[in-house]
Coordinates of C-alpha atoms in Angstrom, one line a residue:
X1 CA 5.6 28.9 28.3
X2 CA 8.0 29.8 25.5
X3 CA 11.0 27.6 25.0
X4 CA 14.5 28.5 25.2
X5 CA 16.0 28.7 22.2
X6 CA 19.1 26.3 20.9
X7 CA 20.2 28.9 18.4
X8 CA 22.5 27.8 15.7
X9 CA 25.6 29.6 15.0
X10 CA 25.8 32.6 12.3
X11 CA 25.8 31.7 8.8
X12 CA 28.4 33.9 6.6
X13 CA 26.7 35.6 3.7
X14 CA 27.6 32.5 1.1
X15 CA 25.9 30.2 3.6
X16 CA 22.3 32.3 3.0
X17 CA 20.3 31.1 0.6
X18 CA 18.7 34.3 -0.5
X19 CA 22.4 36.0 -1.2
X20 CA 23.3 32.6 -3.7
X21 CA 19.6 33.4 -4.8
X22 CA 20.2 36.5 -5.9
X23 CA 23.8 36.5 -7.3
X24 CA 22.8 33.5 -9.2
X25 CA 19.9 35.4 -10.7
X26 CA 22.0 39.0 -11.2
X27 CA 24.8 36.9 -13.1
X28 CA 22.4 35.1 -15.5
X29 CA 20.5 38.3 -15.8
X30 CA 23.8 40.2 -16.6
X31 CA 24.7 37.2 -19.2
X32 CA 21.7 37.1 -21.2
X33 CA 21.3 41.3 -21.3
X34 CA 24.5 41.5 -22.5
X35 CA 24.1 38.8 -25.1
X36 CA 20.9 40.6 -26.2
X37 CA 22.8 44.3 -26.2
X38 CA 25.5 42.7 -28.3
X39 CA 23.2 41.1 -31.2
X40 CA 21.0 44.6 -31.1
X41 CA 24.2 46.2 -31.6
X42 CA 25.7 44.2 -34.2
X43 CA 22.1 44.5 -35.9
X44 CA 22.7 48.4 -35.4
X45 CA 26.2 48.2 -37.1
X46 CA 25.4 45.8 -39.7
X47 CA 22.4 48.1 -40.8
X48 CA 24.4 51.1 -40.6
X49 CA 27.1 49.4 -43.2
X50 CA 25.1 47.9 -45.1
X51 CA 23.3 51.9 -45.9
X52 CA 26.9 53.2 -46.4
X53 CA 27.7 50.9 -48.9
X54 CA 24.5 51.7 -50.6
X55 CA 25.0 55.3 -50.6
X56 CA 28.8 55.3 -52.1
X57 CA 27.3 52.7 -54.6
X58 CA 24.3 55.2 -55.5
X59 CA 26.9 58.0 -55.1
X60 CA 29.7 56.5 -57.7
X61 CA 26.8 55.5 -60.3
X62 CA 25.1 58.9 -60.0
X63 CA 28.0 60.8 -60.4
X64 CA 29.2 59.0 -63.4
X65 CA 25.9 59.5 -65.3
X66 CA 25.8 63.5 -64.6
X67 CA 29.0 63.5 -65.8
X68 CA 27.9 61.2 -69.3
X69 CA 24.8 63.3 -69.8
X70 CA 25.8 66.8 -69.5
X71 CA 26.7 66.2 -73.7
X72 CA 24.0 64.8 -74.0
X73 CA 21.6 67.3 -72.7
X74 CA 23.8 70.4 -74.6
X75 CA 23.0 69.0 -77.9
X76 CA 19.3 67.9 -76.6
X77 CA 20.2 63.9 -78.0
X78 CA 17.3 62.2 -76.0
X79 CA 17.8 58.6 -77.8
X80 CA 21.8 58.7 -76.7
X81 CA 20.5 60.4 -73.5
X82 CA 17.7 57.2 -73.3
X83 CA 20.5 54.9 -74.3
X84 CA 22.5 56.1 -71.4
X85 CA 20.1 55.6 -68.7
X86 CA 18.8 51.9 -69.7
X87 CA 22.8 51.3 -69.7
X88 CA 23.0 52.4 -66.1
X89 CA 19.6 50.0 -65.3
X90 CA 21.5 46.5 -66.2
X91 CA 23.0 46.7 -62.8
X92 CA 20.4 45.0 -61.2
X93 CA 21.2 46.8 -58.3
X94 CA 19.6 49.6 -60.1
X95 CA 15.5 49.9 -60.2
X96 CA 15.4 53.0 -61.9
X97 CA 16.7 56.5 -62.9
X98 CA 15.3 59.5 -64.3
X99 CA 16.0 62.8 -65.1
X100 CA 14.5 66.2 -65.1
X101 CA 15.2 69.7 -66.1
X102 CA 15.5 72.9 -63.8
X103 CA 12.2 73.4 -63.6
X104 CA 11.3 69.2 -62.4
X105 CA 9.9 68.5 -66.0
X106 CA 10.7 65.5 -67.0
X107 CA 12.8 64.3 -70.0
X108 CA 13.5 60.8 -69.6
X109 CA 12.9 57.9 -67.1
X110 CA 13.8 54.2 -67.1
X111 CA 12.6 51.7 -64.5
X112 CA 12.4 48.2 -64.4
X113 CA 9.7 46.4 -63.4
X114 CA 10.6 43.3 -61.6
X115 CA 13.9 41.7 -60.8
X116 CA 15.2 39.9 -64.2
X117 CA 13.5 41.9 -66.3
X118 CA 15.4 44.9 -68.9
X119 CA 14.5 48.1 -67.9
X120 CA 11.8 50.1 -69.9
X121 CA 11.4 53.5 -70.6
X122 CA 8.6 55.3 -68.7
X123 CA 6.6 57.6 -71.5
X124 CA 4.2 59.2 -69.0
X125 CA 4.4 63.1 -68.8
X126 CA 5.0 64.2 -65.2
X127 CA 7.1 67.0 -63.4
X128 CA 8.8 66.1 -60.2
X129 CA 10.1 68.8 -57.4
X130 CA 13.6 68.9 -57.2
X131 CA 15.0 68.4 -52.9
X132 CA 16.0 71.3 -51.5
X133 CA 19.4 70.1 -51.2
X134 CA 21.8 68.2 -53.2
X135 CA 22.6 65.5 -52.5
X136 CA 19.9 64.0 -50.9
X137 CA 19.6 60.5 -50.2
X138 CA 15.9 59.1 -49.3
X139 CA 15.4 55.3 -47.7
X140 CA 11.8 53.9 -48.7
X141 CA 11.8 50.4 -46.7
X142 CA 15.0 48.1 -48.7
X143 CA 15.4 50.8 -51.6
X144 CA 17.5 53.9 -51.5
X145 CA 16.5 57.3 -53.7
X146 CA 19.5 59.9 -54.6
X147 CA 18.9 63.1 -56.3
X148 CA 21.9 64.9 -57.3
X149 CA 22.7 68.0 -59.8
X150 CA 23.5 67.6 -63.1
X151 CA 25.7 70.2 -64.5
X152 CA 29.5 70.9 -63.8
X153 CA 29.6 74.0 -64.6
X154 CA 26.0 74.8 -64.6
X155 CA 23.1 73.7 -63.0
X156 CA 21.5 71.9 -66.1
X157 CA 18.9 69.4 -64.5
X158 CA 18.3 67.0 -61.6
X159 CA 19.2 62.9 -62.0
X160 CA 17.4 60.7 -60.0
X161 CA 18.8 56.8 -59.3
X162 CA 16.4 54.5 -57.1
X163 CA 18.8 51.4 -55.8
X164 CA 17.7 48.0 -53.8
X165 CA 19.8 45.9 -51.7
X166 CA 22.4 43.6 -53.4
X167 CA 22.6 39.3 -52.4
X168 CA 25.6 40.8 -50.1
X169 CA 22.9 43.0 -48.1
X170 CA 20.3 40.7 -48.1
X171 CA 23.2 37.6 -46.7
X172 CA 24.3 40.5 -44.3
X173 CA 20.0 40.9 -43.2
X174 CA 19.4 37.2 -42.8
X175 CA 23.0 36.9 -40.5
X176 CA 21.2 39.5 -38.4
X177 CA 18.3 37.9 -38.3
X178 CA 20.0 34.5 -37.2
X179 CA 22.3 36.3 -34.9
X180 CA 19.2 37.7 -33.3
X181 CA 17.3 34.9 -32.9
X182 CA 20.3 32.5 -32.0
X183 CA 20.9 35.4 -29.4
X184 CA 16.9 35.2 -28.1
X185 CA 17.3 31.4 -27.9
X186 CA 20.5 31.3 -26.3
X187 CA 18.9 33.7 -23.6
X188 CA 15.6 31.7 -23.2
X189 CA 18.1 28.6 -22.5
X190 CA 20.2 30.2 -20.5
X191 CA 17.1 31.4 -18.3
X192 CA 16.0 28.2 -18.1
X193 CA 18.9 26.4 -17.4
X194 CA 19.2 28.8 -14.5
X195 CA 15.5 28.4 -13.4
X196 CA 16.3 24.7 -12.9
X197 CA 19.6 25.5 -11.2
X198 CA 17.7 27.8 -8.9
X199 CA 15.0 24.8 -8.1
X200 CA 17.4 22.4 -7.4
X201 CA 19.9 24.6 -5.5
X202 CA 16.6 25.4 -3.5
X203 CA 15.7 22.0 -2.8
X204 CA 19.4 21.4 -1.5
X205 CA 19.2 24.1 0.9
X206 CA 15.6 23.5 2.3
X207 CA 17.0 20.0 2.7
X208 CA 20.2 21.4 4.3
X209 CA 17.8 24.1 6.6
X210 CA 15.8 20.7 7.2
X211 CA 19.0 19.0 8.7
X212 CA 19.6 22.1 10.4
X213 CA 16.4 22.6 11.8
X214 CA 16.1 18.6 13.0
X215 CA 19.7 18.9 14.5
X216 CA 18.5 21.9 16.6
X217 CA 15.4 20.2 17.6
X218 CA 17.5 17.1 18.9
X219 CA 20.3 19.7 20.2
X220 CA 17.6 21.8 22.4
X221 CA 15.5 18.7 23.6
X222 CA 18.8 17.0 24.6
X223 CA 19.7 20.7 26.3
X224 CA 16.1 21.0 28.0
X225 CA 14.6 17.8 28.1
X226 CA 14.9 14.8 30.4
X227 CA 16.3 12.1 28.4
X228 CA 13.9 9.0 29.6
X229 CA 10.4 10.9 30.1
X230 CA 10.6 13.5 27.5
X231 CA 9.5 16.5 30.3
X232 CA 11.1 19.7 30.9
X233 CA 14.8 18.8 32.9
X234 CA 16.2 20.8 35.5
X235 CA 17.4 24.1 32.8
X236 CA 14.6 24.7 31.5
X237 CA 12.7 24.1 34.5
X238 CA 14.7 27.3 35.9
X239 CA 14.0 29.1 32.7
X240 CA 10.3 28.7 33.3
X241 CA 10.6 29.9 36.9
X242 CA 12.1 32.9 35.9
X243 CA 10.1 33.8 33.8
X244 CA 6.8 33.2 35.6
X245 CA 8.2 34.7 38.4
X246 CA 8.4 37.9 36.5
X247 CA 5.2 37.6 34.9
X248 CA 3.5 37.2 38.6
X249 CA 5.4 40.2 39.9
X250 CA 4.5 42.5 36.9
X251 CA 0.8 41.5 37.0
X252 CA 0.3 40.6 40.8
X253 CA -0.3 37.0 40.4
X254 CA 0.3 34.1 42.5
X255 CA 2.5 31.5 41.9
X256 CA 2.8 27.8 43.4
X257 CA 6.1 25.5 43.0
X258 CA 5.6 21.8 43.9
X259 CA 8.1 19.6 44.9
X260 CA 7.2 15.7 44.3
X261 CA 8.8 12.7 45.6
X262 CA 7.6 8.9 44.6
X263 CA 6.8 6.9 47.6
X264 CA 7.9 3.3 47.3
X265 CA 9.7 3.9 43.8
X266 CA 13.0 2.1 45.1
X267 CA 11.4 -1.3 45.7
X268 CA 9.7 -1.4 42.4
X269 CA 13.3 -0.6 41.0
X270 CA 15.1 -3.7 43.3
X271 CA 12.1 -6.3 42.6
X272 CA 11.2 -5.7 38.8
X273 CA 14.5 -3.9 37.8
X274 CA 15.5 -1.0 35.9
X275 CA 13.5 -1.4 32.9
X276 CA 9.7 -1.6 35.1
X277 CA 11.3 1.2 37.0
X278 CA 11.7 2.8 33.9
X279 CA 8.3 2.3 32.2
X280 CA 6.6 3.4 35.8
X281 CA 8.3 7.0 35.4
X282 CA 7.0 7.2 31.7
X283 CA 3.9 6.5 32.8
X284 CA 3.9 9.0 36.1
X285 CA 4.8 11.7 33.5
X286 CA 2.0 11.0 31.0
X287 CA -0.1 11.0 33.8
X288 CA 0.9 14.4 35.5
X289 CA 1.5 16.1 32.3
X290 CA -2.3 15.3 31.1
X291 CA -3.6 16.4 34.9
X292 CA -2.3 19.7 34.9
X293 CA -3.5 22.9 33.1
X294 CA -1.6 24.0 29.2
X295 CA -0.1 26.9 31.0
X296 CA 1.2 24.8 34.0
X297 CA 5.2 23.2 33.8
X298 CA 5.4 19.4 34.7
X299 CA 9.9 19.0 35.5
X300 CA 11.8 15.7 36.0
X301 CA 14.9 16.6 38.3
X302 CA 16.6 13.1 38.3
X303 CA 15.7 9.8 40.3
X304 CA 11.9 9.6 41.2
X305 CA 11.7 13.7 41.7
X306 CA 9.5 15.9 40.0
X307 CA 8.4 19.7 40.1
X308 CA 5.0 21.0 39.1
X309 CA 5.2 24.8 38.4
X310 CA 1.6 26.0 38.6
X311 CA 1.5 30.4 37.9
X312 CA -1.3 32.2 38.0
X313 CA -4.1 31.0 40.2
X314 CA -7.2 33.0 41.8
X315 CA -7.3 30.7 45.0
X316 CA -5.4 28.1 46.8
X317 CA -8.2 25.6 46.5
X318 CA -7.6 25.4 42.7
X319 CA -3.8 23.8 43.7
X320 CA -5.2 22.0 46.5
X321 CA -7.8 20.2 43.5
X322 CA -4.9 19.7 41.5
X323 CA -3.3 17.5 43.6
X324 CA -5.8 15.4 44.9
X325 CA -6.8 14.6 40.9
X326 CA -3.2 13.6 40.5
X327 CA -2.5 11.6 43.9
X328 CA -5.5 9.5 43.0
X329 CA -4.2 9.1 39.6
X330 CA -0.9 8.4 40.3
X331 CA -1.8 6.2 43.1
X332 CA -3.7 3.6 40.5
X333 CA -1.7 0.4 39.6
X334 CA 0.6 0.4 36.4
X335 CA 1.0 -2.5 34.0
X336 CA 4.3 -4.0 33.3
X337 CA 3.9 -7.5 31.4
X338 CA 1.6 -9.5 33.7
X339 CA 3.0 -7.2 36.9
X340 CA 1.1 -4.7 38.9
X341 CA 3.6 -1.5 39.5
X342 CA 2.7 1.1 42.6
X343 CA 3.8 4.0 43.9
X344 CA 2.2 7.2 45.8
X345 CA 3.5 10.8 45.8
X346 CA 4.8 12.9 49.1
X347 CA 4.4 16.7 47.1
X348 CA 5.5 19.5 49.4
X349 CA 4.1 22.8 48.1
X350 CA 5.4 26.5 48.1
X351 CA 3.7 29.6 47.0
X352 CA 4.8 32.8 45.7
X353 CA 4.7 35.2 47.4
X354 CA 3.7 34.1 50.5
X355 CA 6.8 31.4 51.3
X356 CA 9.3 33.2 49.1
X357 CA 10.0 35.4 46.3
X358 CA 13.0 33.6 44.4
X359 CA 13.0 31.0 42.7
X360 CA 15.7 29.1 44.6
X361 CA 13.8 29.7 48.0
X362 CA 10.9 28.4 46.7
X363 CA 12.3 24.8 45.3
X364 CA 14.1 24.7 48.6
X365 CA 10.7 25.9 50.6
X366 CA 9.0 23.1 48.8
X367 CA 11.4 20.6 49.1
X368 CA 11.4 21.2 53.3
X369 CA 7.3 20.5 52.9
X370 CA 7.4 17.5 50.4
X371 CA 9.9 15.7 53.6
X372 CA 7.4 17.0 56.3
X373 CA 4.7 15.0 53.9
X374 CA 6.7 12.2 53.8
X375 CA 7.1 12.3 57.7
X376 CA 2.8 12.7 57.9
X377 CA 2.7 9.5 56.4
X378 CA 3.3 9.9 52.8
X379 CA 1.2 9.6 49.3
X380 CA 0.1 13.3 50.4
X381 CA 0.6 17.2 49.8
X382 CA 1.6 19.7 52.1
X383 CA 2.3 23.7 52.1
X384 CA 5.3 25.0 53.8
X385 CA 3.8 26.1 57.1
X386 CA 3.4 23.3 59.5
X387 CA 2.2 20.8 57.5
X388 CA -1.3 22.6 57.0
X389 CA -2.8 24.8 54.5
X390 CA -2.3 28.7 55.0
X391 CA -5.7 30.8 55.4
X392 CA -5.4 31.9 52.2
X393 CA -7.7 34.0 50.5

């Protein structure tokens, strides 16, 4: 038989584990993206700059030596035109700078070789192709390529200036690089900070759920349990009834209700006192509860009274076999210290639906037989009907 339930009252949403779970989890998730959106960013700007400053510095050197060579070029003076261009190449910003005619041949070219070291000139021949567009600014992993005319009046030639990252960019690169990683490590701690907060918040509520739980254990077996023997009381007793009754009259089943009162209980209680009388009634309970089937309901009303609910049985004989097993067992002597406790049973029995078909009519059809049994002579059973067994079949 399914217990009643002792149902605690409703929780608000902050009182539910799973909500603090999860806005717990969304805040640290929503701390550490944003930390890691704001260090990709600044990475974004920081790059961004950091090309823009490289492309007005290409820009302002480029310009300025189209402008110095266009003399140059007139009067065809390659050695001041030469002169010019390893000028330009003592920035060490600068790695290199050539420059070409119209038609991509080349006339001069300077490049140094390694950082610290002077520029040389190239002396290769080669021809380059001029962009399409002027001017154009290429990006070849840290260095930065502009082409740009040469020629204010007239297109005379193409300069070329190759440029790498000054200390300033590469300070700016390695502050990204720190920002990112302090970013990654400030996420990874965060996480796991909130990991751990998430365990032990956990642990508190499953204790608190514990508390909760143990509470309603103690709150429905105070409800729905007699407080000396541990059996079913009088509430839940009625629950049961209910419910079997039902069950029987949705299936067609039978249904048997015993009532049960101790014979000679009260002079056990006045010549041994409370506490024998006590430890007999444990031991009557233990001793119907284990003679009576798993489905079956073994009650303590109060006093010496008890109720046996017994559903679903094929024949009458199978009550009738129940009881003898527990009069004899009752009937034995109990133990108390070096005393010999004794009581018998008078169990007055009625059946669904032969004697009634409410719950209420049958406790009170059953109570009417358990004081004809006591009348019979006691420490026996008898069925609502005179004292003697229906035909039953």
């Amino acid at each position: 038989m399914k217990n009643p339930e002792c149902r605690p009252p409703r929780r608000s949403g902050f009182d539910s584990p799973q909500l603090f779970y999860t806005g717990l989890l969304s805040t640290g998730v929503v701390i550490v993206l944003f930390t890691l959106l704001g260090a990709f960013w600044f990475e974004r700007q920081s790059h961004v700059l950091r090309r823009e400053g490289q492309q007005r510095a290409a820009s302002l050197l480029a310009e300025g030596l189209a402008h110095a060579v266009e003399n140059d070029l007139i009067t065809r003076d390659f050695a001041a035109l030469e002169a010019r261009l390893i000028q330009t190449t003592s920035d060490e910003q600068v790695v290199s700078v050539l420059l070409a005619d119209n038609q991509g041949q080349l006339l001069s070219h300077v490049r140094r070789r390694s950082a610290g070291e002077p520029a040389e000139p190239q002396f290769r021949p080669m021809s380059v192709s001029p962009p399409p567009r002027t001017p154009l600014f290429e990006l070849e992993g840290e260095q930065l390529r502009l082409w740009i005319r040469v020629g204010s009046v007239m297109p005379m030639g193409w300069l070329r200036i190759e440029l790498k990252a000054t200390q300033s960019d590469a300070a700016l690169r390695q502050l990204q690089h720190q920002l990112l990683m302090l970013s990654l490590v400030s996420g990874l701690v965060l996480i796991t900070v909130l990991v751990l907060v998430l365990r032990k918040t956990h642990d508190l509520f499953q204790q608190r759920e514990a508390g909760l739980l143990k509470t309603q254990q103690v709150l429905e077996r105070v409800a729905y349990h007699d407080g000396l023997t541990r059996l079913p009381n009088r509430h839940l007793l009625m629950d049961r009834l209910r419910q079997s009754l039902a069950s029987a009259q949705r299936h067609g089943h039978r249904l048997a209700l015993c009532f049960i009162d101790l014979d000679g209980f009260k002079p056990v209680n006045d010549q041994h006192g409370h506490e024998a009388g006590d430890h007999l009634l444990i031991e009557i309970a233990r001793l119907l509860s284990n003679g009576v089937r798993q489905v079956d309901t073994v009650a303590r009303l109060g006093g010496d009274e008890f109720v046996l609910l017994l559903p679903d049985f094929d024949h009458v004989t199978q009550i009738e076999e129940i009881l003898d097993r527990l009069l004899q067992a009752v009937s034995q002597p109990v133990a108390y210290g070096s005393e010999r406790l004794q009581v018998g049973m008078s169990i007055g029995i009625a059946l669904y639906p032969d004697h009634a078909d409410s719950g209420e009519k049958l406790i009170e059809r059953a109570d009417q037989a358990m004081y004809l049994a006591k009348r019979s002579g006691k420490n026996r059973w008898m069925f609502h009907e005179d004292c003697a067994s229906p035909a039953l079949s």
